[in-house]
Amino acid sequence: MKERIFVEEGYLNEKQKLTTNLPWIMKQTWSDVLFAHYPVSRKVLEMLVPTELKVDTFYQTGWVTIVPYLTSSMHLRGLPPVPGMAPYPGFNIRTYVTMNGKPGVYFFSLTAANFLAAYSAKTFFRLPYLYMDMKYKRVKDLVVFESEKKSGLQLLCNYKSISAPSHTDNGSLEEWLVERYCVYTISKKGVPLRADILHEPWLLEKAEAEFHQNTLLSTLNIKQGNEKPILHYARKAVVRFWPIARVDI
């Protein structure tokens, strides 16, 4: 079914076209974002992703990405920031899917070190959020990230940038991985849902990281092997969120 497409003023990237004419409802600022990208076979991902969604691949290879970051600010549209809501650290585990030809992200799990933020996102965006105690600090250029172990998930790592920032090249793996402007999930009744998001194109920097404890892939029964992840770092992104809505098939 052909969907209506809308463009938010000030954004001209073809990938940033919206599928709704509703106003955005929430804005967040993400800081010190690490992307750790792991190649995973399509067959493995097809066993993990709901059948209503199509696993997206880059030259026949699927990818899973671990993303620790700091939510440094957040507020609802037309309202000031809620005291005590931010800053807080969190991480997510995601893969890449399409529906009706629109590429997006599917989250296996998301965490937040703020109970209200985790509860609100789980309730209003139907996303698999988990409240978890986490610690975040900067030591000069180094980001130190530590989480407790909960539901089998634990992430202890540190990371830093090792290059100047730059936009991704058209057609590159980096562009394919990060330039996605919607989130997909499935309701309890098996209905596909989508929430549009919008931000300026990512400015990525090459990164170094040490993972002292990382159980995130093993909770999905994904074998990491000896291959090291592709690492990217982003200093900041201001992200707007639209209401989640049913996707007409």
CSV table of C-alpha atoms in Angstrom, one decimal:
chain,number,residue,atom,x,y,z
A,1,MET,CA,0.0,0.0,0.0
A,2,LYS,CA,1.4,3.4,-1.0
A,3,GLU,CA,1.9,5.7,2.0
A,4,ARG,CA,1.7,9.5,2.2
A,5,ILE,CA,5.1,11.1,2.7
A,6,PHE,CA,5.7,14.4,4.4
A,7,VAL,CA,8.9,16.5,4.8
A,8,GLU,CA,9.7,18.4,7.9
A,9,GLU,CA,10.9,21.9,7.2
A,10,GLY,CA,14.6,22.3,7.2
A,11,TYR,CA,15.4,18.7,6.3
A,12,LEU,CA,16.0,17.8,2.6
A,13,ASN,CA,17.6,14.4,2.9
A,14,GLU,CA,15.4,11.8,1.0
A,15,LYS,CA,15.8,9.4,3.9
A,16,GLN,CA,14.4,11.9,6.3
A,17,LYS,CA,10.9,12.1,4.8
A,18,LEU,CA,8.2,11.4,7.3
A,19,THR,CA,5.2,9.1,6.9
A,20,THR,CA,2.9,11.3,9.1
A,21,ASN,CA,1.6,14.9,9.1
A,22,LEU,CA,1.3,14.9,12.9
A,23,PRO,CA,3.6,17.1,14.9
A,24,TRP,CA,6.5,15.6,16.8
A,25,ILE,CA,5.8,14.9,20.5
A,26,MET,CA,9.2,14.6,22.2
A,27,LYS,CA,12.8,15.9,21.8
A,28,GLN,CA,15.9,14.3,23.2
A,29,THR,CA,19.6,15.2,23.1
A,30,TRP,CA,22.0,12.2,22.9
A,31,SER,CA,25.6,12.6,23.8
A,32,ASP,CA,28.8,10.5,23.7
A,33,VAL,CA,27.1,7.9,21.4
A,34,LEU,CA,29.1,4.7,20.6
A,35,PHE,CA,28.0,2.4,17.7
A,36,ALA,CA,29.5,-1.1,17.9
A,37,HIS,CA,28.4,-2.9,14.7
A,38,TYR,CA,28.6,-6.7,14.4
A,39,PRO,CA,28.0,-8.7,11.2
A,40,VAL,CA,25.3,-11.4,11.7
A,41,SER,CA,23.9,-13.7,9.1
A,42,ARG,CA,20.5,-13.1,7.7
A,43,LYS,CA,19.3,-16.6,8.7
A,44,VAL,CA,20.2,-15.9,12.3
A,45,LEU,CA,18.4,-12.6,12.3
A,46,GLU,CA,15.3,-14.0,10.6
A,47,MET,CA,14.9,-16.3,13.6
A,48,LEU,CA,15.1,-13.3,16.0
A,49,VAL,CA,13.1,-10.7,14.2
A,50,PRO,CA,9.2,-10.8,14.0
A,51,THR,CA,8.0,-12.3,10.7
A,52,GLU,CA,6.0,-9.1,10.0
A,53,LEU,CA,9.2,-7.3,9.4
A,54,LYS,CA,11.8,-7.9,6.7
A,55,VAL,CA,15.4,-8.2,7.8
A,56,ASP,CA,17.5,-5.7,5.9
A,57,THR,CA,21.0,-6.6,4.7
A,58,PHE,CA,24.0,-4.8,3.2
A,59,TYR,CA,25.3,-7.0,0.4
A,60,GLN,CA,23.5,-10.0,1.9
A,61,THR,CA,25.0,-9.5,5.4
A,62,GLY,CA,22.9,-8.5,8.4
A,63,TRP,CA,24.1,-6.4,11.3
A,64,VAL,CA,23.4,-6.0,15.0
A,65,THR,CA,24.5,-2.8,16.7
A,66,ILE,CA,25.1,-2.1,20.4
A,67,VAL,CA,24.7,1.6,21.3
A,68,PRO,CA,25.6,3.0,24.7
A,69,TYR,CA,25.0,6.7,25.1
A,70,LEU,CA,23.9,9.5,27.5
A,71,THR,CA,20.5,11.2,27.2
A,72,SER,CA,21.6,14.6,28.3
A,73,SER,CA,18.2,16.3,28.0
A,74,MET,CA,14.6,15.6,27.0
A,75,HIS,CA,11.3,17.3,27.0
A,76,LEU,CA,7.8,17.0,25.5
A,77,ARG,CA,6.7,19.4,22.8
A,78,GLY,CA,5.7,22.8,24.1
A,79,LEU,CA,6.8,22.0,27.7
A,80,PRO,CA,10.1,22.7,29.6
A,81,PRO,CA,12.3,19.8,30.6
A,82,VAL,CA,10.9,17.7,33.4
A,83,PRO,CA,13.1,18.0,36.5
A,84,GLY,CA,14.9,14.8,37.3
A,85,MET,CA,14.3,13.2,33.9
A,86,ALA,CA,17.8,13.8,32.5
A,87,PRO,CA,20.7,13.3,32.2
A,88,TYR,CA,20.8,9.5,32.4
A,89,PRO,CA,22.8,6.8,30.6
A,90,GLY,CA,21.3,3.9,28.6
A,91,PHE,CA,22.1,1.4,25.9
A,92,ASN,CA,20.2,-0.5,23.2
A,93,ILE,CA,20.6,-3.5,21.0
A,94,ARG,CA,19.3,-3.1,17.5
A,95,THR,CA,19.1,-4.6,14.0
A,96,TYR,CA,18.0,-3.3,10.7
A,97,VAL,CA,14.6,-4.0,9.0
A,98,THR,CA,12.4,-2.6,6.2
A,99,MET,CA,8.6,-2.5,5.8
A,100,ASN,CA,6.8,-1.1,2.7
A,101,GLY,CA,10.2,-0.2,1.4
A,102,LYS,CA,11.1,2.1,4.3
A,103,PRO,CA,14.3,1.2,6.1
A,104,GLY,CA,14.3,1.4,9.9
A,105,VAL,CA,15.5,0.0,13.2
A,106,TYR,CA,14.2,-2.8,15.2
A,107,PHE,CA,15.2,-3.0,18.9
A,108,PHE,CA,15.8,-6.3,20.7
A,109,SER,CA,16.1,-4.4,24.0
A,110,LEU,CA,16.6,-0.9,25.3
A,111,THR,CA,17.7,0.2,28.8
A,112,ALA,CA,17.6,3.5,30.7
A,113,ALA,CA,18.9,4.4,34.1
A,114,ASN,CA,15.8,6.4,34.8
A,115,PHE,CA,12.7,4.5,35.8
A,116,LEU,CA,10.2,7.1,34.6
A,117,ALA,CA,11.9,7.4,31.2
A,118,ALA,CA,12.0,3.6,30.8
A,119,TYR,CA,8.3,3.2,31.9
A,120,SER,CA,7.1,6.0,29.6
A,121,ALA,CA,8.9,4.7,26.5
A,122,LYS,CA,7.6,1.2,27.1
A,123,THR,CA,4.1,2.4,27.6
A,124,PHE,CA,3.8,5.0,24.9
A,125,PHE,CA,6.2,3.7,22.2
A,126,ARG,CA,5.6,0.0,22.9
A,127,LEU,CA,9.3,-0.6,23.0
A,128,PRO,CA,11.1,-3.3,25.1
A,129,TYR,CA,12.6,-0.9,27.6
A,130,LEU,CA,14.2,-2.1,30.9
A,131,TYR,CA,15.1,0.1,33.8
A,132,MET,CA,18.7,-0.6,34.9
A,133,ASP,CA,21.2,1.0,37.2
A,134,MET,CA,24.1,2.4,35.1
A,135,LYS,CA,27.1,4.6,35.6
A,136,TYR,CA,28.5,7.0,33.1
A,137,LYS,CA,31.5,9.4,33.4
A,138,ARG,CA,34.1,11.1,31.3
A,139,VAL,CA,37.8,11.0,32.1
A,140,LYS,CA,39.2,13.6,29.8
A,141,ASP,CA,38.4,12.1,26.3
A,142,LEU,CA,37.5,8.7,27.6
A,143,VAL,CA,33.9,7.7,28.3
A,144,VAL,CA,33.5,5.0,31.0
A,145,PHE,CA,30.2,3.1,30.9
A,146,GLU,CA,29.1,0.5,33.4
A,147,SER,CA,25.8,-1.3,33.9
A,148,GLU,CA,24.5,-3.7,36.5
A,149,LYS,CA,23.5,-7.2,35.3
A,150,LYS,CA,19.8,-7.5,34.8
A,151,SER,CA,17.8,-10.0,32.7
A,152,GLY,CA,21.2,-11.4,31.5
A,153,LEU,CA,22.2,-8.0,30.2
A,154,GLN,CA,25.5,-6.4,31.3
A,155,LEU,CA,27.8,-3.9,29.6
A,156,LEU,CA,31.0,-2.6,31.0
A,157,CYS,CA,33.1,-0.7,28.5
A,158,ASN,CA,35.1,2.5,27.8
A,159,TYR,CA,35.5,4.3,24.5
A,160,LYS,CA,36.9,7.4,22.9
A,161,SER,CA,37.1,9.1,19.5
A,162,ILE,CA,40.2,8.8,17.4
A,163,SER,CA,39.4,11.0,14.4
A,164,ALA,CA,37.7,14.2,13.3
A,165,PRO,CA,34.0,14.0,12.6
A,166,SER,CA,32.6,13.6,9.1
A,167,HIS,CA,29.4,12.8,7.3
A,168,THR,CA,28.9,9.3,5.9
A,169,ASP,CA,29.5,8.7,2.2
A,170,ASN,CA,26.5,8.0,-0.1
A,171,GLY,CA,26.1,4.2,-0.5
A,172,SER,CA,28.6,3.3,2.2
A,173,LEU,CA,28.0,0.7,4.9
A,174,GLU,CA,28.2,3.5,7.5
A,175,GLU,CA,25.4,5.4,5.8
A,176,TRP,CA,23.3,2.2,5.6
A,177,LEU,CA,23.8,1.6,9.3
A,178,VAL,CA,23.1,5.0,10.8
A,179,GLU,CA,20.9,7.0,8.4
A,180,ARG,CA,17.6,5.5,9.4
A,181,TYR,CA,14.7,7.6,10.5
A,182,CYS,CA,12.1,5.3,11.9
A,183,VAL,CA,11.7,2.6,14.6
A,184,TYR,CA,9.6,-0.5,14.1
A,185,THR,CA,8.0,-2.7,16.7
A,186,ILE,CA,5.2,-5.2,16.9
A,187,SER,CA,2.1,-5.0,19.2
A,188,LYS,CA,1.0,-7.8,21.4
A,189,LYS,CA,-1.6,-8.6,18.8
A,190,GLY,CA,1.0,-8.9,16.1
A,191,VAL,CA,0.3,-5.5,14.5
A,192,PRO,CA,3.3,-3.7,12.9
A,193,LEU,CA,3.9,-0.3,14.4
A,194,ARG,CA,6.2,2.5,13.4
A,195,ALA,CA,7.5,5.8,15.0
A,196,ASP,CA,9.3,8.3,12.8
A,197,ILE,CA,12.3,10.1,14.2
A,198,LEU,CA,14.3,13.0,12.8
A,199,HIS,CA,17.7,14.5,13.4
A,200,GLU,CA,20.5,16.0,11.3
A,201,PRO,CA,22.6,13.5,9.4
A,202,TRP,CA,25.1,11.9,11.7
A,203,LEU,CA,28.6,13.3,12.1
A,204,LEU,CA,30.6,10.2,12.9
A,205,GLU,CA,34.1,9.8,14.2
A,206,LYS,CA,36.2,6.6,14.3
A,207,ALA,CA,36.5,5.1,17.8
A,208,GLU,CA,38.4,2.8,20.0
A,209,ALA,CA,36.7,0.8,22.7
A,210,GLU,CA,37.5,-1.8,25.4
A,211,PHE,CA,34.7,-4.2,26.4
A,212,HIS,CA,35.4,-5.5,29.9
A,213,GLN,CA,32.0,-7.2,30.1
A,214,ASN,CA,29.5,-7.6,27.3
A,215,THR,CA,26.7,-10.2,27.4
A,216,LEU,CA,24.3,-8.4,25.0
A,217,LEU,CA,24.9,-10.6,22.0
A,218,SER,CA,24.9,-13.8,24.0
A,219,THR,CA,21.4,-13.1,25.4
A,220,LEU,CA,20.3,-13.3,21.7
A,221,ASN,CA,22.3,-16.5,21.2
A,222,ILE,CA,24.5,-14.7,18.7
A,223,LYS,CA,28.0,-16.0,18.6
A,224,GLN,CA,30.4,-13.1,18.4
A,225,GLY,CA,33.4,-15.0,17.1
A,226,ASN,CA,36.8,-13.4,16.8
A,227,GLU,CA,35.8,-10.6,14.5
A,228,LYS,CA,36.0,-7.2,16.1
A,229,PRO,CA,33.1,-4.8,15.7
A,230,ILE,CA,33.1,-1.7,13.5
A,231,LEU,CA,33.2,1.2,15.9
A,232,HIS,CA,31.8,4.8,15.4
A,233,TYR,CA,31.4,7.6,17.9
A,234,ALA,CA,29.1,10.6,17.7
A,235,ARG,CA,29.4,13.6,20.1
A,236,LYS,CA,25.8,14.8,19.9
A,237,ALA,CA,22.4,14.4,18.2
A,238,VAL,CA,19.2,16.3,18.8
A,239,VAL,CA,16.4,13.9,18.0
A,240,ARG,CA,12.7,14.5,17.6
A,241,PHE,CA,10.1,11.7,18.0
A,242,TRP,CA,6.7,11.3,16.4
A,243,PRO,CA,3.8,9.2,17.8
A,244,ILE,CA,3.9,5.5,17.1
A,245,ALA,CA,1.2,4.4,14.7
A,246,ARG,CA,0.0,1.3,12.9
A,247,VAL,CA,1.7,0.5,9.6
A,248,ASP,CA,-0.8,-0.4,6.8
A,249,ILE,CA,0.4,-3.4,4.9
